[in-house]
CSV table of C-alpha atoms and ligand atoms in Angstrom, one decimal:
chain,number,residue,atom,x,y,z
A,1,MET,CA,5.3,27.0,5.7
A,2,THR,CA,4.6,24.1,3.5
A,3,ALA,CA,6.8,23.0,0.6
A,4,LYS,CA,4.0,23.5,-1.8
A,5,SER,CA,3.3,27.1,-0.9
A,6,THR,CA,7.0,27.9,-1.3
A,7,THR,CA,7.6,25.9,-4.5
A,8,GLN,CA,4.6,26.6,-6.6
A,9,VAL,CA,6.1,29.3,-8.6
A,10,GLN,CA,5.5,29.5,-12.3
A,11,GLY,CA,8.3,28.2,-14.4
A,12,GLU,CA,9.7,25.9,-11.7
A,13,LYS,CA,10.8,22.5,-12.6
A,14,ILE,CA,11.1,19.1,-10.9
A,15,TRP,CA,13.6,16.4,-12.2
A,16,MET,CA,11.8,13.1,-12.7
A,17,ASP,CA,13.3,9.9,-14.0
A,18,GLY,CA,16.0,11.6,-16.0
A,19,ARG,CA,14.5,14.9,-17.2
A,20,LEU,CA,13.2,18.2,-15.9
A,21,VAL,CA,9.4,18.5,-16.1
A,22,PRO,CA,7.1,21.4,-15.1
A,23,TRP,CA,6.1,21.5,-11.5
A,24,ASP,CA,2.5,20.6,-12.3
A,25,ASP,CA,3.4,17.6,-14.4
A,26,ALA,CA,5.5,15.9,-11.6
A,27,THR,CA,2.6,13.6,-10.6
A,28,VAL,CA,2.3,9.9,-9.9
A,29,HIS,CA,-0.4,7.2,-10.2
A,30,VAL,CA,-2.5,6.6,-7.0
A,31,LEU,CA,-1.3,2.9,-7.1
A,32,THR,CA,2.3,4.0,-6.6
A,33,HIS,CA,3.7,1.3,-4.4
A,34,THR,CA,5.6,3.7,-2.0
A,35,LEU,CA,2.4,5.6,-1.4
A,36,HIS,CA,0.8,2.5,0.1
A,37,TYR,CA,3.6,0.9,2.0
A,38,GLY,CA,6.3,3.5,2.6
A,39,LEU,CA,9.2,1.7,0.9
A,40,GLY,CA,11.1,4.6,-0.5
A,41,VAL,CA,14.2,6.6,0.4
A,42,PHE,CA,15.0,10.2,0.4
A,43,GLU,CA,17.6,12.8,1.2
A,44,GLY,CA,17.5,16.4,2.5
A,45,ILE,CA,20.4,18.6,1.2
A,46,ARG,CA,20.9,22.3,1.4
A,47,CYS,CA,22.4,24.8,-1.0
A,48,TYR,CA,23.7,28.1,0.4
A,49,ARG,CA,24.7,31.4,-1.2
A,50,SER,CA,28.4,31.8,-0.5
A,51,ALA,CA,30.0,35.0,0.8
A,52,ASP,CA,31.4,35.6,-2.7
A,53,GLY,CA,27.9,35.4,-4.3
A,54,ARG,CA,28.2,31.9,-5.8
A,55,SER,CA,26.0,29.0,-4.7
A,56,ALA,CA,27.3,25.9,-3.1
A,57,ILE,CA,25.8,22.6,-2.1
A,58,PHE,CA,26.8,21.3,1.3
A,59,ARG,CA,28.3,17.8,1.3
A,60,LEU,CA,26.6,16.7,-1.9
A,61,THR,CA,28.6,13.6,-2.4
A,62,GLU,CA,28.0,12.4,1.2
A,63,HIS,CA,24.2,12.9,0.8
A,64,VAL,CA,24.1,11.1,-2.5
A,65,ARG,CA,26.1,8.3,-1.1
A,66,ARG,CA,23.7,8.0,1.8
A,67,LEU,CA,20.8,8.0,-0.7
A,68,PHE,CA,22.3,5.0,-2.5
A,69,GLU,CA,23.0,3.3,0.8
A,70,SER,CA,19.5,3.8,2.0
A,71,ALA,CA,18.2,2.3,-1.3
A,72,HIS,CA,20.7,-0.7,-1.0
A,73,ILE,CA,19.5,-1.4,2.6
A,74,ASN,CA,15.9,-1.5,1.3
A,75,LEU,CA,16.8,-3.7,-1.7
A,76,MET,CA,16.0,-0.9,-4.2
A,77,ARG,CA,18.2,-0.5,-7.2
A,78,VAL,CA,18.5,3.2,-8.3
A,79,PRO,CA,18.3,3.2,-12.1
A,80,PHE,CA,21.0,6.0,-12.3
A,81,GLU,CA,24.6,6.3,-11.2
A,82,PRO,CA,25.4,8.5,-8.2
A,83,GLU,CA,27.3,10.9,-10.5
A,84,ARG,CA,24.1,11.3,-12.6
A,85,ILE,CA,22.1,12.1,-9.5
A,86,GLU,CA,24.7,14.7,-8.4
A,87,ALA,CA,24.6,16.3,-11.8
A,88,ALA,CA,20.7,16.2,-11.8
A,89,ILE,CA,20.7,18.0,-8.4
A,90,CYS,CA,22.8,20.8,-9.9
A,91,GLU,CA,20.6,20.9,-13.0
A,92,THR,CA,17.5,21.2,-11.0
A,93,LEU,CA,18.9,24.1,-8.9
A,94,ARG,CA,19.9,25.9,-12.0
A,95,ALA,CA,16.6,25.3,-13.8
A,96,ASN,CA,14.8,26.8,-10.8
A,97,GLN,CA,17.3,29.7,-10.4
A,98,LEU,CA,17.5,28.8,-6.8
A,99,ALA,CA,20.6,30.3,-5.2
A,100,GLU,CA,19.8,29.1,-1.7
A,101,GLY,CA,17.4,26.4,-0.6
A,102,TYR,CA,16.6,22.8,0.2
A,103,ILE,CA,17.0,19.8,-2.1
A,104,ARG,CA,14.8,16.7,-1.8
A,105,PRO,CA,15.8,13.7,-3.9
A,106,LEU,CA,13.3,10.9,-3.5
A,107,VAL,CA,13.7,7.3,-4.7
A,108,PHE,CA,10.3,5.5,-4.8
A,109,ILE,CA,8.6,2.4,-6.3
A,110,GLY,CA,6.1,3.1,-9.0
A,111,HIS,CA,2.9,1.4,-9.8
A,112,GLY,CA,2.4,-2.1,-11.2
A,113,ALA,CA,2.0,-5.0,-8.8
A,114,MET,CA,0.2,-4.4,-5.5
A,115,GLY,CA,0.9,-6.3,-2.3
A,116,LEU,CA,4.0,-6.1,-0.2
A,117,ASN,CA,6.3,-7.6,-2.7
A,118,PRO,CA,7.0,-4.7,-5.2
A,119,GLY,CA,8.1,-7.3,-7.8
A,120,ASP,CA,9.2,-5.6,-11.0
A,121,ASN,CA,7.6,-2.3,-10.3
A,122,PRO,CA,9.9,0.5,-11.6
A,123,VAL,CA,12.2,2.3,-9.2
A,124,ARG,CA,11.7,6.0,-9.9
A,125,VAL,CA,13.7,9.1,-8.9
A,126,ALA,CA,12.4,12.6,-8.3
A,127,ILE,CA,14.4,15.7,-7.3
A,128,ALA,CA,12.6,18.8,-6.1
A,129,VAL,CA,14.1,22.0,-4.7
A,130,TRP,CA,12.5,24.9,-2.8
A,131,PRO,CA,13.4,27.9,-0.6
A,132,TRP,CA,13.4,26.8,3.0
A,133,GLY,CA,14.1,29.3,5.8
A,134,LYS,CA,15.0,28.4,9.4
A,135,TYR,CA,13.3,25.0,10.0
A,136,LEU,CA,12.6,25.7,13.7
A,137,GLY,CA,12.2,29.4,13.3
A,138,ASP,CA,14.5,32.4,13.2
A,139,ASP,CA,13.7,33.0,16.9
A,140,GLY,CA,14.5,29.4,17.7
A,141,MET,CA,18.0,29.7,16.2
A,142,GLU,CA,18.7,32.6,18.5
A,143,ARG,CA,16.8,32.0,21.6
A,144,GLY,CA,16.5,28.2,21.5
A,145,ILE,CA,13.4,26.0,21.1
A,146,ARG,CA,11.3,24.1,23.6
A,147,ALA,CA,11.4,20.3,23.3
A,148,LYS,CA,9.5,17.4,24.9
A,149,VAL,CA,10.6,13.8,25.4
A,150,SER,CA,8.2,11.9,23.2
A,151,THR,CA,5.8,9.2,24.5
A,152,PHE,CA,6.7,7.4,21.2
A,153,ALA,CA,9.9,5.3,21.3
A,154,ARG,CA,12.4,5.4,18.5
A,155,HIS,CA,12.1,2.0,16.7
A,156,HIS,CA,14.4,-0.8,17.7
A,157,VAL,CA,17.5,-0.9,15.5
A,158,ASN,CA,16.3,-4.2,14.1
A,159,ALA,CA,13.0,-2.5,13.1
A,160,LYS,CA,14.3,0.9,11.9
A,161,MET,CA,17.4,0.5,9.8
A,162,THR,CA,19.1,3.5,11.2
A,163,LYS,CA,21.7,3.9,8.4
A,164,GLY,CA,18.9,4.6,6.0
A,165,LYS,CA,16.5,7.4,5.4
A,166,THR,CA,13.4,5.4,4.6
A,167,CYS,CA,10.1,7.1,3.9
A,168,GLY,CA,8.0,4.8,6.1
A,169,ASP,CA,10.3,5.2,9.1
A,170,TYR,CA,9.1,8.8,9.3
A,171,VAL,CA,5.7,7.9,10.5
A,172,ASN,CA,7.4,7.4,13.9
A,173,SER,CA,8.9,10.9,13.6
A,174,ILE,CA,5.6,12.4,12.5
A,175,LEU,CA,3.8,10.9,15.5
A,176,ALA,CA,6.4,12.3,17.8
A,177,LYS,CA,6.5,15.7,16.1
A,178,ARG,CA,2.7,16.2,16.0
A,179,GLU,CA,2.4,15.2,19.6
A,180,ALA,CA,5.0,17.7,20.6
A,181,LEU,CA,3.4,20.5,18.6
A,182,LEU,CA,-0.1,19.7,20.0
A,183,ASP,CA,1.3,19.8,23.5
A,184,GLY,CA,2.7,23.3,22.8
A,185,TYR,CA,6.4,22.4,22.3
A,186,ASP,CA,8.5,22.9,19.2
A,187,GLU,CA,10.2,19.6,18.8
A,188,ALA,CA,10.2,16.0,20.0
A,189,ILE,CA,13.1,14.1,21.5
A,190,LEU,CA,12.8,10.3,21.1
A,191,LEU,CA,14.2,7.7,23.5
A,192,ASP,CA,15.2,4.3,22.1
A,193,THR,CA,13.6,1.1,23.3
A,194,GLN,CA,16.0,0.9,26.2
A,195,GLY,CA,15.0,4.4,27.3
A,196,LEU,CA,18.2,6.2,26.3
A,197,VAL,CA,18.1,9.4,24.3
A,198,ALA,CA,18.2,8.7,20.6
A,199,GLU,CA,17.5,11.8,18.5
A,200,ALA,CA,14.8,14.3,17.7
A,201,SER,CA,12.1,13.8,15.0
A,202,GLY,CA,14.4,14.9,12.2
A,203,GLU,CA,17.7,15.9,13.9
A,204,ASN,CA,20.6,14.5,15.9
A,205,LEU,CA,21.1,15.7,19.4
A,206,PHE,CA,24.1,17.0,21.4
A,207,THR,CA,24.6,18.0,25.0
A,208,VAL,CA,27.3,20.2,26.6
A,209,ARG,CA,28.3,19.8,30.2
A,210,ASP,CA,31.5,21.2,31.7
A,211,GLY,CA,32.7,22.1,28.2
A,212,VAL,CA,32.4,18.5,26.9
A,213,LEU,CA,30.2,17.7,24.0
A,214,ARG,CA,28.2,14.5,24.0
A,215,THR,CA,26.0,12.9,21.4
A,216,PRO,CA,24.4,9.4,21.3
A,217,PRO,CA,26.5,6.8,19.4
A,218,LEU,CA,25.7,5.9,15.8
A,219,PRO,CA,24.2,2.5,16.0
A,220,GLY,CA,20.9,3.8,17.3
A,221,VAL,CA,20.6,7.1,15.3
A,222,LEU,CA,20.9,8.3,11.8
A,223,GLY,CA,24.5,9.1,10.9
A,224,GLY,CA,23.7,12.7,10.4
A,225,ILE,CA,26.0,14.6,8.0
A,226,THR,CA,25.6,17.8,10.0
A,227,ARG,CA,26.3,15.8,13.2
A,228,ASP,CA,29.6,14.6,11.6
A,229,ALA,CA,30.4,18.2,10.5
A,230,VAL,CA,29.8,19.6,14.0
A,231,ILE,CA,31.9,16.9,15.6
A,232,GLU,CA,34.8,17.9,13.3
A,233,LEU,CA,34.3,21.6,13.9
A,234,ALA,CA,34.2,21.1,17.7
A,235,ARG,CA,37.3,19.0,17.8
A,236,ASP,CA,39.1,21.6,15.7
A,237,LYS,CA,38.2,24.2,18.3
A,238,GLY,CA,39.8,21.9,21.0
A,239,ILE,CA,36.4,20.9,22.4
A,240,ARG,CA,36.2,17.3,23.6
A,241,VAL,CA,33.5,15.3,21.9
A,242,VAL,CA,32.3,11.9,23.2
A,243,GLU,CA,29.8,9.6,21.5
A,244,ALA,CA,28.1,8.0,24.5
A,245,ALA,CA,24.7,7.2,25.8
A,246,ILE,CA,22.6,10.1,27.3
A,247,THR,CA,19.8,9.6,29.7
A,248,ARG,CA,16.7,11.7,29.9
A,249,ASP,CA,17.7,13.4,33.2
A,250,GLU,CA,21.2,14.2,31.7
A,251,LEU,CA,19.3,16.4,29.3
A,252,TYR,CA,17.7,18.3,32.2
A,253,ILE,CA,21.1,19.0,33.9
A,254,ALA,CA,23.1,19.7,30.8
A,255,ASP,CA,24.6,23.2,30.4
A,256,GLU,CA,23.5,23.3,26.8
A,257,VAL,CA,21.5,21.1,24.4
A,258,PHE,CA,21.3,21.5,20.7
A,259,LEU,CA,20.1,19.8,17.6
A,260,THR,CA,21.8,19.3,14.2
A,261,GLY,CA,20.3,18.4,10.8
A,262,THR,CA,20.2,19.6,7.3
A,263,ALA,CA,16.9,21.3,7.7
A,264,ALA,CA,17.4,22.4,11.3
A,265,GLU,CA,21.2,23.3,10.9
A,266,VAL,CA,22.4,23.9,14.4
A,267,THR,CA,19.4,24.8,16.7
A,268,PRO,CA,19.7,25.4,20.4
A,269,ILE,CA,17.2,23.9,22.9
A,270,ARG,CA,16.4,26.1,25.8
A,271,GLU,CA,13.9,23.9,27.6
A,272,VAL,CA,13.1,20.2,27.9
A,273,ASP,CA,10.0,18.9,29.6
A,274,ARG,CA,9.5,22.3,31.3
A,275,ARG,CA,13.0,22.2,32.8
A,276,GLN,CA,15.2,25.1,31.8
A,277,ILE,CA,18.4,24.1,30.2
A,278,GLY,CA,21.4,26.0,31.5
A,279,ALA,CA,20.7,29.7,31.4
A,280,GLY,CA,17.6,29.1,29.4
A,281,SER,CA,19.0,30.6,26.2
A,282,ARG,CA,21.5,29.7,23.5
A,283,GLY,CA,24.7,28.6,25.2
A,284,PRO,CA,28.2,29.9,24.3
A,285,ILE,CA,29.4,26.6,22.8
A,286,THR,CA,26.2,26.2,20.8
A,287,LYS,CA,26.7,29.7,19.5
A,288,ALA,CA,30.3,29.1,18.6
A,289,LEU,CA,29.4,25.9,16.7
A,290,GLN,CA,26.5,27.6,15.0
A,291,SER,CA,28.7,30.3,13.6
A,292,ALA,CA,31.4,27.9,12.7
A,293,PHE,CA,28.8,25.9,10.8
A,294,PHE,CA,27.5,29.0,8.9
A,295,ASP,CA,31.1,29.9,8.1
A,296,VAL,CA,31.5,26.5,6.5
A,297,VAL,CA,28.3,26.5,4.4
A,298,THR,CA,28.9,30.0,3.2
A,299,GLY,CA,32.4,29.3,2.1
A,300,ARG,CA,34.1,31.5,4.7
A,301,ASP,CA,36.0,28.5,6.2
A,302,ARG,CA,38.7,27.8,3.6
A,303,LYS,CA,39.7,24.6,5.4
A,304,ARG,CA,36.3,23.1,4.7
A,305,GLU,CA,36.0,23.9,1.1
A,306,ARG,CA,36.1,20.2,0.3
A,307,TRP,CA,32.5,20.0,1.7
A,308,LEU,CA,31.2,22.5,-0.9
A,309,THR,CA,30.1,21.8,-4.5
A,310,TYR,CA,29.8,25.2,-6.3
A,311,LEU,CA,27.1,25.4,-8.9
B,401,PPE,N1,18.0,12.2,12.4
B,401,PPE,C1,16.9,12.1,11.6
B,401,PPE,C2,15.8,11.2,12.1
B,401,PPE,C3,16.7,12.9,10.5
B,401,PPE,O1,15.6,12.8,9.7
B,401,PPE,C4,17.8,13.8,10.1
B,401,PPE,C5,17.6,14.7,8.9
B,401,PPE,C6,18.9,13.9,10.9
B,401,PPE,C7,19.0,13.1,12.0
B,401,PPE,C8,20.1,14.8,10.6
B,401,PPE,O2,20.8,14.3,9.5
B,401,PPE,P1,21.6,15.2,8.5
B,401,PPE,O3,20.6,16.0,7.7
B,401,PPE,O4,22.4,14.3,7.6
B,401,PPE,O5,22.4,16.1,9.3
B,401,PPE,N2,16.3,15.1,8.6
B,401,PPE,C9,15.9,15.6,7.3
B,401,PPE,C10,14.4,15.7,7.1
B,401,PPE,C11,13.7,16.9,7.7
B,401,PPE,C12,12.3,17.1,7.1
B,401,PPE,O6,11.5,17.7,7.8
B,401,PPE,O7,12.0,16.6,6.0
B,401,PPE,C13,16.7,16.9,7.0
B,401,PPE,O8,17.1,17.6,7.9
B,401,PPE,O9,16.8,17.3,5.8
């Protein structure tokens, strides 16, 4: 399912540089700097329909904060205040009458000078929204997906600025993802340049062994907002969580492995490199955390209402 096929609905709008424009008019010049060199930043945010019928955006402030941090890391000055971007996201959802879906803010460098130095080219902002079902499939959410350790390494931390979501960095993810799909798997797991497990192409990774949850520490991976939520939910359930290195073979002998991300939510992994993980299906801790996560995003978990921005 591509974004276009799900978003090209008459009457839909995209927010560009301060105003909502019709979907067809949200275009850029071919000399757009980001298109050539990849210096742009983005976010992925989800909005859910709550149990009471209202719509709520999950951890909007944290996502917008990370968008601005990504821009700062890349020496890009966003020409709007964070509060304006938060309001624009709500506006775009309302304009599209989208009760539940995915939100994609993109900060990019427009056309003007060519060459690596973007000079005074304008920094532009677009916000698109679209319905997005289960990123790794409905079946994957229940039965678990099959993953492969990629032949592509995650960039070194001094090459990929891991605190940012930078457009160009995703070439690395795309190489890994396509390799995995072509090889018949659903997702790629990338090792860092030392050979330790980093993350999947667009998700953080967790293992469960003897009831203890483990996830690679932050320096080498994106500080996932879902990762952070799952750590809090697990600790609240009395599950021990450690942020520590994971080796490839530790994946093979884990009782459970799962991924977290805005798009992927909480997705179980049932097989890595043709080794069955645990019982070869969604494990009990993964299942409990999955349902705790969905309770939060649909407003059923009153303790976590601070994470929701109602439209
Ligand atoms: N690691 C990477 C590399 C990553 O891209 C994401 C999000 C995460 C971890 C999880 O972060 P968070 O969403 O804050 O929990 N990946 C986004 C892009 C997916 C896409 O296909 O596009 C996302 O999930 O929105």
